[in-house]
Amino acid sequence: MKKILVVCGNGLGSSMIVEMNVKAILKKLGKEADVSHTDLATAKSEQADVFLGSEDIVNSLEDGKKNVIKLKNLMDKGELRDAIEQNI
């Protein structure tokens, strides 16, 4: 099962909301994944198949090895759904 890590600056508000949205979208698509959220500092040392967050935050996670999905608008469910469909 793929692991999706939703990342935001503090790992509290926005990443928790996006985590819930990701889970709802995966359910509608009939896909399964282990989804959790965290802050940027912790994400740098975490292992995941996909790191997802706003482009200004997750840019610093790119190291050539991580699959980083950059969103322009975290609260845009259409953009989120498209990103999930293309990467999961």
PDB file of N, CA and C in Angstrom:
ATOM      1  N   MET A   1       0.843  -1.177   0.000  1.00  0.00           N
ATOM      2  CA  MET A   1       0.000   0.000   0.000  1.00  0.00           C
ATOM      3  C   MET A   1       0.890   1.242   0.000  1.00  0.00           C
ATOM      4  N   LYS A   2       0.537   2.205  -0.831  1.00  0.00           N
ATOM      5  CA  LYS A   2       1.315   3.434  -0.912  1.00  0.00           C
ATOM      6  C   LYS A   2       1.112   4.289   0.335  1.00  0.00           C
ATOM      7  N   LYS A   3       2.161   5.008   0.691  1.00  0.00           N
ATOM      8  CA  LYS A   3       2.088   5.931   1.814  1.00  0.00           C
ATOM      9  C   LYS A   3       2.140   7.353   1.267  1.00  0.00           C
ATOM     10  N   ILE A   4       1.135   8.144   1.628  1.00  0.00           N
ATOM     11  CA  ILE A   4       1.054   9.545   1.232  1.00  0.00           C
ATOM     12  C   ILE A   4       1.243  10.389   2.479  1.00  0.00           C
ATOM     13  N   LEU A   5       2.160  11.326   2.415  1.00  0.00           N
ATOM     14  CA  LEU A   5       2.425  12.215   3.541  1.00  0.00           C
ATOM     15  C   LEU A   5       2.069  13.636   3.124  1.00  0.00           C
ATOM     16  N   VAL A   6       1.067  14.218   3.782  1.00  0.00           N
ATOM     17  CA  VAL A   6       0.648  15.586   3.515  1.00  0.00           C
ATOM     18  C   VAL A   6       1.467  16.494   4.424  1.00  0.00           C
ATOM     19  N   VAL A   7       2.113  17.495   3.824  1.00  0.00           N
ATOM     20  CA  VAL A   7       3.068  18.325   4.551  1.00  0.00           C
ATOM     21  C   VAL A   7       2.617  19.779   4.562  1.00  0.00           C
ATOM     22  N   CYS A   8       2.726  20.414   5.736  1.00  0.00           N
ATOM     23  CA  CYS A   8       2.549  21.863   5.833  1.00  0.00           C
ATOM     24  C   CYS A   8       3.587  22.402   6.818  1.00  0.00           C
ATOM     25  N   GLY A   9       3.618  23.672   6.990  1.00  0.00           N
ATOM     26  CA  GLY A   9       4.636  24.310   7.823  1.00  0.00           C
ATOM     27  C   GLY A   9       4.687  23.793   9.245  1.00  0.00           C
ATOM     28  N   ASN A  10       3.540  23.693   9.887  1.00  0.00           N
ATOM     29  CA  ASN A  10       3.491  23.260  11.280  1.00  0.00           C
ATOM     30  C   ASN A  10       2.892  21.878  11.488  1.00  0.00           C
ATOM     31  N   GLY A  11       2.349  21.280  10.443  1.00  0.00           N
ATOM     32  CA  GLY A  11       1.771  19.945  10.565  1.00  0.00           C
ATOM     33  C   GLY A  11       0.472  19.902  11.330  1.00  0.00           C
ATOM     34  N   LEU A  12      -0.222  21.019  11.371  1.00  0.00           N
ATOM     35  CA  LEU A  12      -1.462  21.070  12.143  1.00  0.00           C
ATOM     36  C   LEU A  12      -2.671  21.295  11.239  1.00  0.00           C
ATOM     37  N   GLY A  13      -3.101  22.508  11.079  1.00  0.00           N
ATOM     38  CA  GLY A  13      -4.358  22.828  10.421  1.00  0.00           C
ATOM     39  C   GLY A  13      -4.505  22.409   8.983  1.00  0.00           C
ATOM     40  N   SER A  14      -3.766  23.045   8.094  1.00  0.00           N
ATOM     41  CA  SER A  14      -4.005  22.799   6.670  1.00  0.00           C
ATOM     42  C   SER A  14      -3.663  21.376   6.261  1.00  0.00           C
ATOM     43  N   SER A  15      -2.610  20.809   6.802  1.00  0.00           N
ATOM     44  CA  SER A  15      -2.269  19.434   6.393  1.00  0.00           C
ATOM     45  C   SER A  15      -3.309  18.436   6.889  1.00  0.00           C
ATOM     46  N   MET A  16      -3.914  18.699   8.021  1.00  0.00           N
ATOM     47  CA  MET A  16      -4.947  17.795   8.530  1.00  0.00           C
ATOM     48  C   MET A  16      -6.195  17.859   7.637  1.00  0.00           C
ATOM     49  N   ILE A  17      -6.561  19.055   7.191  1.00  0.00           N
ATOM     50  CA  ILE A  17      -7.711  19.215   6.303  1.00  0.00           C
ATOM     51  C   ILE A  17      -7.437  18.526   4.969  1.00  0.00           C
ATOM     52  N   VAL A  18      -6.232  18.726   4.426  1.00  0.00           N
ATOM     53  CA  VAL A  18      -5.884  18.103   3.152  1.00  0.00           C
ATOM     54  C   VAL A  18      -5.843  16.590   3.298  1.00  0.00           C
ATOM     55  N   GLU A  19      -5.354  16.089   4.428  1.00  0.00           N
ATOM     56  CA  GLU A  19      -5.353  14.643   4.674  1.00  0.00           C
ATOM     57  C   GLU A  19      -6.771  14.094   4.588  1.00  0.00           C
ATOM     58  N   MET A  20      -7.716  14.757   5.215  1.00  0.00           N
ATOM     59  CA  MET A  20      -9.111  14.306   5.163  1.00  0.00           C
ATOM     60  C   MET A  20      -9.640  14.345   3.727  1.00  0.00           C
ATOM     61  N   ASN A  21      -9.285  15.393   2.982  1.00  0.00           N
ATOM     62  CA  ASN A  21      -9.721  15.505   1.585  1.00  0.00           C
ATOM     63  C   ASN A  21      -9.102  14.403   0.726  1.00  0.00           C
ATOM     64  N   VAL A  22      -7.835  14.092   0.941  1.00  0.00           N
ATOM     65  CA  VAL A  22      -7.164  13.024   0.198  1.00  0.00           C
ATOM     66  C   VAL A  22      -7.864  11.694   0.459  1.00  0.00           C
ATOM     67  N   LYS A  23      -8.163  11.416   1.715  1.00  0.00           N
ATOM     68  CA  LYS A  23      -8.842  10.166   2.060  1.00  0.00           C
ATOM     69  C   LYS A  23     -10.203  10.071   1.382  1.00  0.00           C
ATOM     70  N   ALA A  24     -10.950  11.177   1.360  1.00  0.00           N
ATOM     71  CA  ALA A  24     -12.272  11.186   0.725  1.00  0.00           C
ATOM     72  C   ALA A  24     -12.153  10.958  -0.779  1.00  0.00           C
ATOM     73  N   ILE A  25     -11.171  11.583  -1.412  1.00  0.00           N
ATOM     74  CA  ILE A  25     -10.970  11.422  -2.851  1.00  0.00           C
ATOM     75  C   ILE A  25     -10.546   9.997  -3.179  1.00  0.00           C
ATOM     76  N   LEU A  26      -9.629   9.442  -2.399  1.00  0.00           N
ATOM     77  CA  LEU A  26      -9.196   8.060  -2.624  1.00  0.00           C
ATOM     78  C   LEU A  26     -10.377   7.103  -2.522  1.00  0.00           C
ATOM     79  N   LYS A  27     -11.239   7.339  -1.546  1.00  0.00           N
ATOM     80  CA  LYS A  27     -12.416   6.477  -1.367  1.00  0.00           C
ATOM     81  C   LYS A  27     -13.327   6.551  -2.588  1.00  0.00           C
ATOM     82  N   LYS A  28     -13.560   7.770  -3.098  1.00  0.00           N
ATOM     83  CA  LYS A  28     -14.404   7.936  -4.289  1.00  0.00           C
ATOM     84  C   LYS A  28     -13.792   7.264  -5.509  1.00  0.00           C
ATOM     85  N   LEU A  29     -12.454   7.273  -5.584  1.00  0.00           N
ATOM     86  CA  LEU A  29     -11.763   6.666  -6.716  1.00  0.00           C
ATOM     87  C   LEU A  29     -11.583   5.159  -6.560  1.00  0.00           C
ATOM     88  N   GLY A  30     -11.929   4.636  -5.372  1.00  0.00           N
ATOM     89  CA  GLY A  30     -11.772   3.209  -5.125  1.00  0.00           C
ATOM     90  C   GLY A  30     -10.321   2.797  -4.940  1.00  0.00           C
ATOM     91  N   LYS A  31      -9.496   3.731  -4.475  1.00  0.00           N
ATOM     92  CA  LYS A  31      -8.073   3.454  -4.256  1.00  0.00           C
ATOM     93  C   LYS A  31      -7.775   3.478  -2.769  1.00  0.00           C
ATOM     94  N   GLU A  32      -6.729   2.765  -2.397  1.00  0.00           N
ATOM     95  CA  GLU A  32      -6.318   2.728  -0.991  1.00  0.00           C
ATOM     96  C   GLU A  32      -4.908   3.247  -0.846  1.00  0.00           C
ATOM     97  N   ALA A  33      -4.659   3.925   0.266  1.00  0.00           N
ATOM     98  CA  ALA A  33      -3.322   4.399   0.608  1.00  0.00           C
ATOM     99  C   ALA A  33      -3.301   4.713   2.093  1.00  0.00           C
ATOM    100  N   ASP A  34      -2.127   4.667   2.661  1.00  0.00           N
ATOM    101  CA  ASP A  34      -1.914   5.080   4.041  1.00  0.00           C
ATOM    102  C   ASP A  34      -1.622   6.573   3.993  1.00  0.00           C
ATOM    103  N   VAL A  35      -2.536   7.386   4.515  1.00  0.00           N
ATOM    104  CA  VAL A  35      -2.415   8.842   4.436  1.00  0.00           C
ATOM    105  C   VAL A  35      -2.234   9.421   5.832  1.00  0.00           C
ATOM    106  N   SER A  36      -1.227  10.277   5.984  1.00  0.00           N
ATOM    107  CA  SER A  36      -1.021  10.976   7.255  1.00  0.00           C
ATOM    108  C   SER A  36      -0.494  12.370   6.964  1.00  0.00           C
ATOM    109  N   HIS A  37      -0.378  13.195   7.995  1.00  0.00           N
ATOM    110  CA  HIS A  37       0.110  14.560   7.820  1.00  0.00           C
ATOM    111  C   HIS A  37       1.215  14.855   8.825  1.00  0.00           C
ATOM    112  N   THR A  38       2.055  15.815   8.461  1.00  0.00           N
ATOM    113  CA  THR A  38       3.170  16.181   9.331  1.00  0.00           C
ATOM    114  C   THR A  38       3.675  17.573   8.980  1.00  0.00           C
ATOM    115  N   ASP A  39       4.617  18.042   9.778  1.00  0.00           N
ATOM    116  CA  ASP A  39       5.243  19.335   9.515  1.00  0.00           C
ATOM    117  C   ASP A  39       6.442  19.151   8.587  1.00  0.00           C
ATOM    118  N   LEU A  40       6.928  20.245   8.045  1.00  0.00           N
ATOM    119  CA  LEU A  40       8.012  20.196   7.075  1.00  0.00           C
ATOM    120  C   LEU A  40       9.296  19.611   7.652  1.00  0.00           C
ATOM    121  N   ALA A  41       9.673  20.004   8.853  1.00  0.00           N
ATOM    122  CA  ALA A  41      10.920  19.511   9.456  1.00  0.00           C
ATOM    123  C   ALA A  41      10.892  17.993   9.616  1.00  0.00           C
ATOM    124  N   THR A  42       9.784  17.456  10.083  1.00  0.00           N
ATOM    125  CA  THR A  42       9.658  16.011  10.263  1.00  0.00           C
ATOM    126  C   THR A  42       9.622  15.296   8.925  1.00  0.00           C
ATOM    127  N   ALA A  43       8.965  15.893   7.929  1.00  0.00           N
ATOM    128  CA  ALA A  43       8.834  15.275   6.616  1.00  0.00           C
ATOM    129  C   ALA A  43      10.189  15.019   5.967  1.00  0.00           C
ATOM    130  N   LYS A  44      11.164  15.848   6.268  1.00  0.00           N
ATOM    131  CA  LYS A  44      12.490  15.692   5.656  1.00  0.00           C
ATOM    132  C   LYS A  44      13.144  14.370   6.024  1.00  0.00           C
ATOM    133  N   SER A  45      12.767  13.805   7.164  1.00  0.00           N
ATOM    134  CA  SER A  45      13.363  12.533   7.579  1.00  0.00           C
ATOM    135  C   SER A  45      12.391  11.354   7.478  1.00  0.00           C
ATOM    136  N   GLU A  46      11.189  11.599   7.011  1.00  0.00           N
ATOM    137  CA  GLU A  46      10.176  10.549   6.875  1.00  0.00           C
ATOM    138  C   GLU A  46      10.318   9.816   5.546  1.00  0.00           C
ATOM    139  N   GLN A  47       9.831   8.591   5.526  1.00  0.00           N
ATOM    140  CA  GLN A  47       9.763   7.798   4.302  1.00  0.00           C
ATOM    141  C   GLN A  47       8.308   7.771   3.845  1.00  0.00           C
ATOM    142  N   ALA A  48       8.093   8.025   2.562  1.00  0.00           N
ATOM    143  CA  ALA A  48       6.752   7.956   1.985  1.00  0.00           C
ATOM    144  C   ALA A  48       6.891   7.769   0.478  1.00  0.00           C
ATOM    145  N   ASP A  49       5.843   7.233  -0.128  1.00  0.00           N
ATOM    146  CA  ASP A  49       5.827   7.093  -1.580  1.00  0.00           C
ATOM    147  C   ASP A  49       5.535   8.432  -2.256  1.00  0.00           C
ATOM    148  N   VAL A  50       4.724   9.261  -1.577  1.00  0.00           N
ATOM    149  CA  VAL A  50       4.327  10.551  -2.115  1.00  0.00           C
ATOM    150  C   VAL A  50       4.326  11.584  -0.988  1.00  0.00           C
ATOM    151  N   PHE A  51       4.932  12.736  -1.265  1.00  0.00           N
ATOM    152  CA  PHE A  51       4.877  13.885  -0.363  1.00  0.00           C
ATOM    153  C   PHE A  51       4.015  14.931  -1.062  1.00  0.00           C
ATOM    154  N   LEU A  52       3.000  15.432  -0.373  1.00  0.00           N
ATOM    155  CA  LEU A  52       2.036  16.325  -0.987  1.00  0.00           C
ATOM    156  C   LEU A  52       1.901  17.582  -0.140  1.00  0.00           C
ATOM    157  N   GLY A  53       1.904  18.742  -0.779  1.00  0.00           N
ATOM    158  CA  GLY A  53       1.725  19.994  -0.051  1.00  0.00           C
ATOM    159  C   GLY A  53       1.769  21.181  -0.985  1.00  0.00           C
ATOM    160  N   SER A  54       1.671  22.375  -0.421  1.00  0.00           N
ATOM    161  CA  SER A  54       1.735  23.579  -1.250  1.00  0.00           C
ATOM    162  C   SER A  54       3.154  23.746  -1.777  1.00  0.00           C
ATOM    163  N   GLU A  55       3.243  24.270  -2.997  1.00  0.00           N
ATOM    164  CA  GLU A  55       4.539  24.323  -3.653  1.00  0.00           C
ATOM    165  C   GLU A  55       5.566  25.129  -2.878  1.00  0.00           C
ATOM    166  N   ASP A  56       5.155  26.158  -2.162  1.00  0.00           N
ATOM    167  CA  ASP A  56       6.122  26.947  -1.406  1.00  0.00           C
ATOM    168  C   ASP A  56       6.708  26.175  -0.226  1.00  0.00           C
ATOM    169  N   ILE A  57       5.995  25.182   0.272  1.00  0.00           N
ATOM    170  CA  ILE A  57       6.476  24.371   1.398  1.00  0.00           C
ATOM    171  C   ILE A  57       7.270  23.157   0.909  1.00  0.00           C
ATOM    172  N   VAL A  58       6.714  22.385  -0.007  1.00  0.00           N
ATOM    173  CA  VAL A  58       7.340  21.116  -0.384  1.00  0.00           C
ATOM    174  C   VAL A  58       8.513  21.256  -1.360  1.00  0.00           C
ATOM    175  N   ASN A  59       8.734  22.455  -1.902  1.00  0.00           N
ATOM    176  CA  ASN A  59       9.902  22.652  -2.760  1.00  0.00           C
ATOM    177  C   ASN A  59      11.178  22.218  -2.061  1.00  0.00           C
ATOM    178  N   SER A  60      11.267  22.456  -0.768  1.00  0.00           N
ATOM    179  CA  SER A  60      12.496  22.133  -0.031  1.00  0.00           C
ATOM    180  C   SER A  60      12.655  20.633   0.219  1.00  0.00           C
ATOM    181  N   LEU A  61      11.648  19.835  -0.104  1.00  0.00           N
ATOM    182  CA  LEU A  61      11.749  18.385   0.061  1.00  0.00           C
ATOM    183  C   LEU A  61      12.381  17.704  -1.148  1.00  0.00           C
ATOM    184  N   GLU A  62      12.395  18.389  -2.276  1.00  0.00           N
ATOM    185  CA  GLU A  62      12.905  17.768  -3.501  1.00  0.00           C
ATOM    186  C   GLU A  62      14.394  17.486  -3.371  1.00  0.00           C
ATOM    187  N   ASP A  63      14.723  16.211  -3.613  1.00  0.00           N
ATOM    188  CA  ASP A  63      16.124  15.797  -3.551  1.00  0.00           C
ATOM    189  C   ASP A  63      16.471  14.874  -4.717  1.00  0.00           C
ATOM    190  N   GLY A  64      15.563  14.767  -5.684  1.00  0.00           N
ATOM    191  CA  GLY A  64      15.784  13.899  -6.825  1.00  0.00           C
ATOM    192  C   GLY A  64      15.328  12.467  -6.590  1.00  0.00           C
ATOM    193  N   LYS A  65      14.985  12.139  -5.353  1.00  0.00           N
ATOM    194  CA  LYS A  65      14.551  10.777  -5.012  1.00  0.00           C
ATOM    195  C   LYS A  65      13.088  10.736  -4.587  1.00  0.00           C
ATOM    196  N   LYS A  66      12.616  11.788  -3.952  1.00  0.00           N
ATOM    197  CA  LYS A  66      11.250  11.819  -3.427  1.00  0.00           C
ATOM    198  C   LYS A  66      10.256  12.189  -4.526  1.00  0.00           C
ATOM    199  N   ASN A  67       9.082  11.561  -4.465  1.00  0.00           N
ATOM    200  CA  ASN A  67       7.975  11.919  -5.340  1.00  0.00           C
ATOM    201  C   ASN A  67       7.198  13.028  -4.635  1.00  0.00           C
ATOM    202  N   VAL A  68       7.428  14.261  -5.076  1.00  0.00           N
ATOM    203  CA  VAL A  68       6.830  15.429  -4.423  1.00  0.00           C
ATOM    204  C   VAL A  68       5.752  16.003  -5.330  1.00  0.00           C
ATOM    205  N   ILE A  69       4.540  16.120  -4.790  1.00  0.00           N
ATOM    206  CA  ILE A  69       3.431  16.724  -5.516  1.00  0.00           C
ATOM    207  C   ILE A  69       3.225  18.127  -4.959  1.00  0.00           C
ATOM    208  N   LYS A  70       3.365  19.114  -5.843  1.00  0.00           N
ATOM    209  CA  LYS A  70       3.232  20.517  -5.443  1.00  0.00           C
ATOM    210  C   LYS A  70       1.863  21.036  -5.873  1.00  0.00           C
ATOM    211  N   LEU A  71       1.125  21.542  -4.916  1.00  0.00           N
ATOM    212  CA  LEU A  71      -0.195  22.096  -5.199  1.00  0.00           C
ATOM    213  C   LEU A  71      -0.132  23.620  -5.151  1.00  0.00           C
ATOM    214  N   LYS A  72      -0.826  24.253  -6.083  1.00  0.00           N
ATOM    215  CA  LYS A  72      -0.893  25.718  -6.073  1.00  0.00           C
ATOM    216  C   LYS A  72      -1.872  26.196  -4.999  1.00  0.00           C
ATOM    217  N   ASN A  73      -2.971  25.441  -4.825  1.00  0.00           N
ATOM    218  CA  ASN A  73      -3.997  25.809  -3.848  1.00  0.00           C
ATOM    219  C   ASN A  73      -4.402  24.564  -3.065  1.00  0.00           C
ATOM    220  N   LEU A  74      -3.983  24.483  -1.824  1.00  0.00           N
ATOM    221  CA  LEU A  74      -4.261  23.304  -0.989  1.00  0.00           C
ATOM    222  C   LEU A  74      -5.752  22.990  -0.849  1.00  0.00           C
ATOM    223  N   MET A  75      -6.579  24.017  -0.895  1.00  0.00           N
ATOM    224  CA  MET A  75      -8.003  23.814  -0.652  1.00  0.00           C
ATOM    225  C   MET A  75      -8.804  23.561  -1.926  1.00  0.00           C
ATOM    226  N   ASP A  76      -8.143  23.527  -3.072  1.00  0.00           N
ATOM    227  CA  ASP A  76      -8.814  23.265  -4.342  1.00  0.00           C
ATOM    228  C   ASP A  76      -8.940  21.753  -4.520  1.00  0.00           C
ATOM    229  N   LYS A  77     -10.133  21.236  -4.272  1.00  0.00           N
ATOM    230  CA  LYS A  77     -10.345  19.781  -4.345  1.00  0.00           C
ATOM    231  C   LYS A  77     -10.183  19.241  -5.764  1.00  0.00           C
ATOM    232  N   GLY A  78     -10.462  20.059  -6.762  1.00  0.00           N
ATOM    233  CA  GLY A  78     -10.274  19.630  -8.147  1.00  0.00           C
ATOM    234  C   GLY A  78      -8.796  19.431  -8.457  1.00  0.00           C
ATOM    235  N   GLU A  79      -7.968  20.372  -8.046  1.00  0.00           N
ATOM    236  CA  GLU A  79      -6.525  20.244  -8.247  1.00  0.00           C
ATOM    237  C   GLU A  79      -5.986  19.043  -7.477  1.00  0.00           C
ATOM    238  N   LEU A  80      -6.478  18.858  -6.267  1.00  0.00           N
ATOM    239  CA  LEU A  80      -6.054  17.730  -5.440  1.00  0.00           C
ATOM    240  C   LEU A  80      -6.443  16.404  -6.093  1.00  0.00           C
ATOM    241  N   ARG A  81      -7.663  16.330  -6.582  1.00  0.00           N
ATOM    242  CA  ARG A  81      -8.120  15.099  -7.242  1.00  0.00           C
ATOM    243  C   ARG A  81      -7.266  14.791  -8.477  1.00  0.00           C
ATOM    244  N   ASP A  82      -6.995  15.808  -9.285  1.00  0.00           N
ATOM    245  CA  ASP A  82      -6.152  15.614 -10.464  1.00  0.00           C
ATOM    246  C   ASP A  82      -4.773  15.106 -10.085  1.00  0.00           C
ATOM    247  N   ALA A  83      -4.196  15.681  -9.034  1.00  0.00           N
ATOM    248  CA  ALA A  83      -2.865  15.275  -8.576  1.00  0.00           C
ATOM    249  C   ALA A  83      -2.874  13.825  -8.111  1.00  0.00           C
ATOM    250  N   ILE A  84      -3.909  13.424  -7.407  1.00  0.00           N
ATOM    251  CA  ILE A  84      -4.017  12.055  -6.915  1.00  0.00           C
ATOM    252  C   ILE A  84      -4.183  11.085  -8.086  1.00  0.00           C
ATOM    253  N   GLU A  85      -5.054  11.430  -9.021  1.00  0.00           N
ATOM    254  CA  GLU A  85      -5.287  10.558 -10.176  1.00  0.00           C
ATOM    255  C   GLU A  85      -4.010  10.365 -10.995  1.00  0.00           C
ATOM    256  N   GLN A  86      -3.188  11.387 -11.109  1.00  0.00           N
ATOM    257  CA  GLN A  86      -1.973  11.309 -11.920  1.00  0.00           C
ATOM    258  C   GLN A  86      -0.814  10.629 -11.195  1.00  0.00           C
ATOM    259  N   ASN A  87      -0.834  10.596  -9.868  1.00  0.00           N
ATOM    260  CA  ASN A  87       0.329  10.136  -9.127  1.00  0.00           C
ATOM    261  C   ASN A  87       0.116   8.926  -8.232  1.00  0.00           C
ATOM    262  N   ILE A  88      -1.109   8.492  -8.041  1.00  0.00           N
ATOM    263  CA  ILE A  88      -1.379   7.378  -7.141  1.00  0.00           C
ATOM    264  C   ILE A  88      -1.934   6.201  -7.925  1.00  0.00           C
TER     265      ILE A  88
END
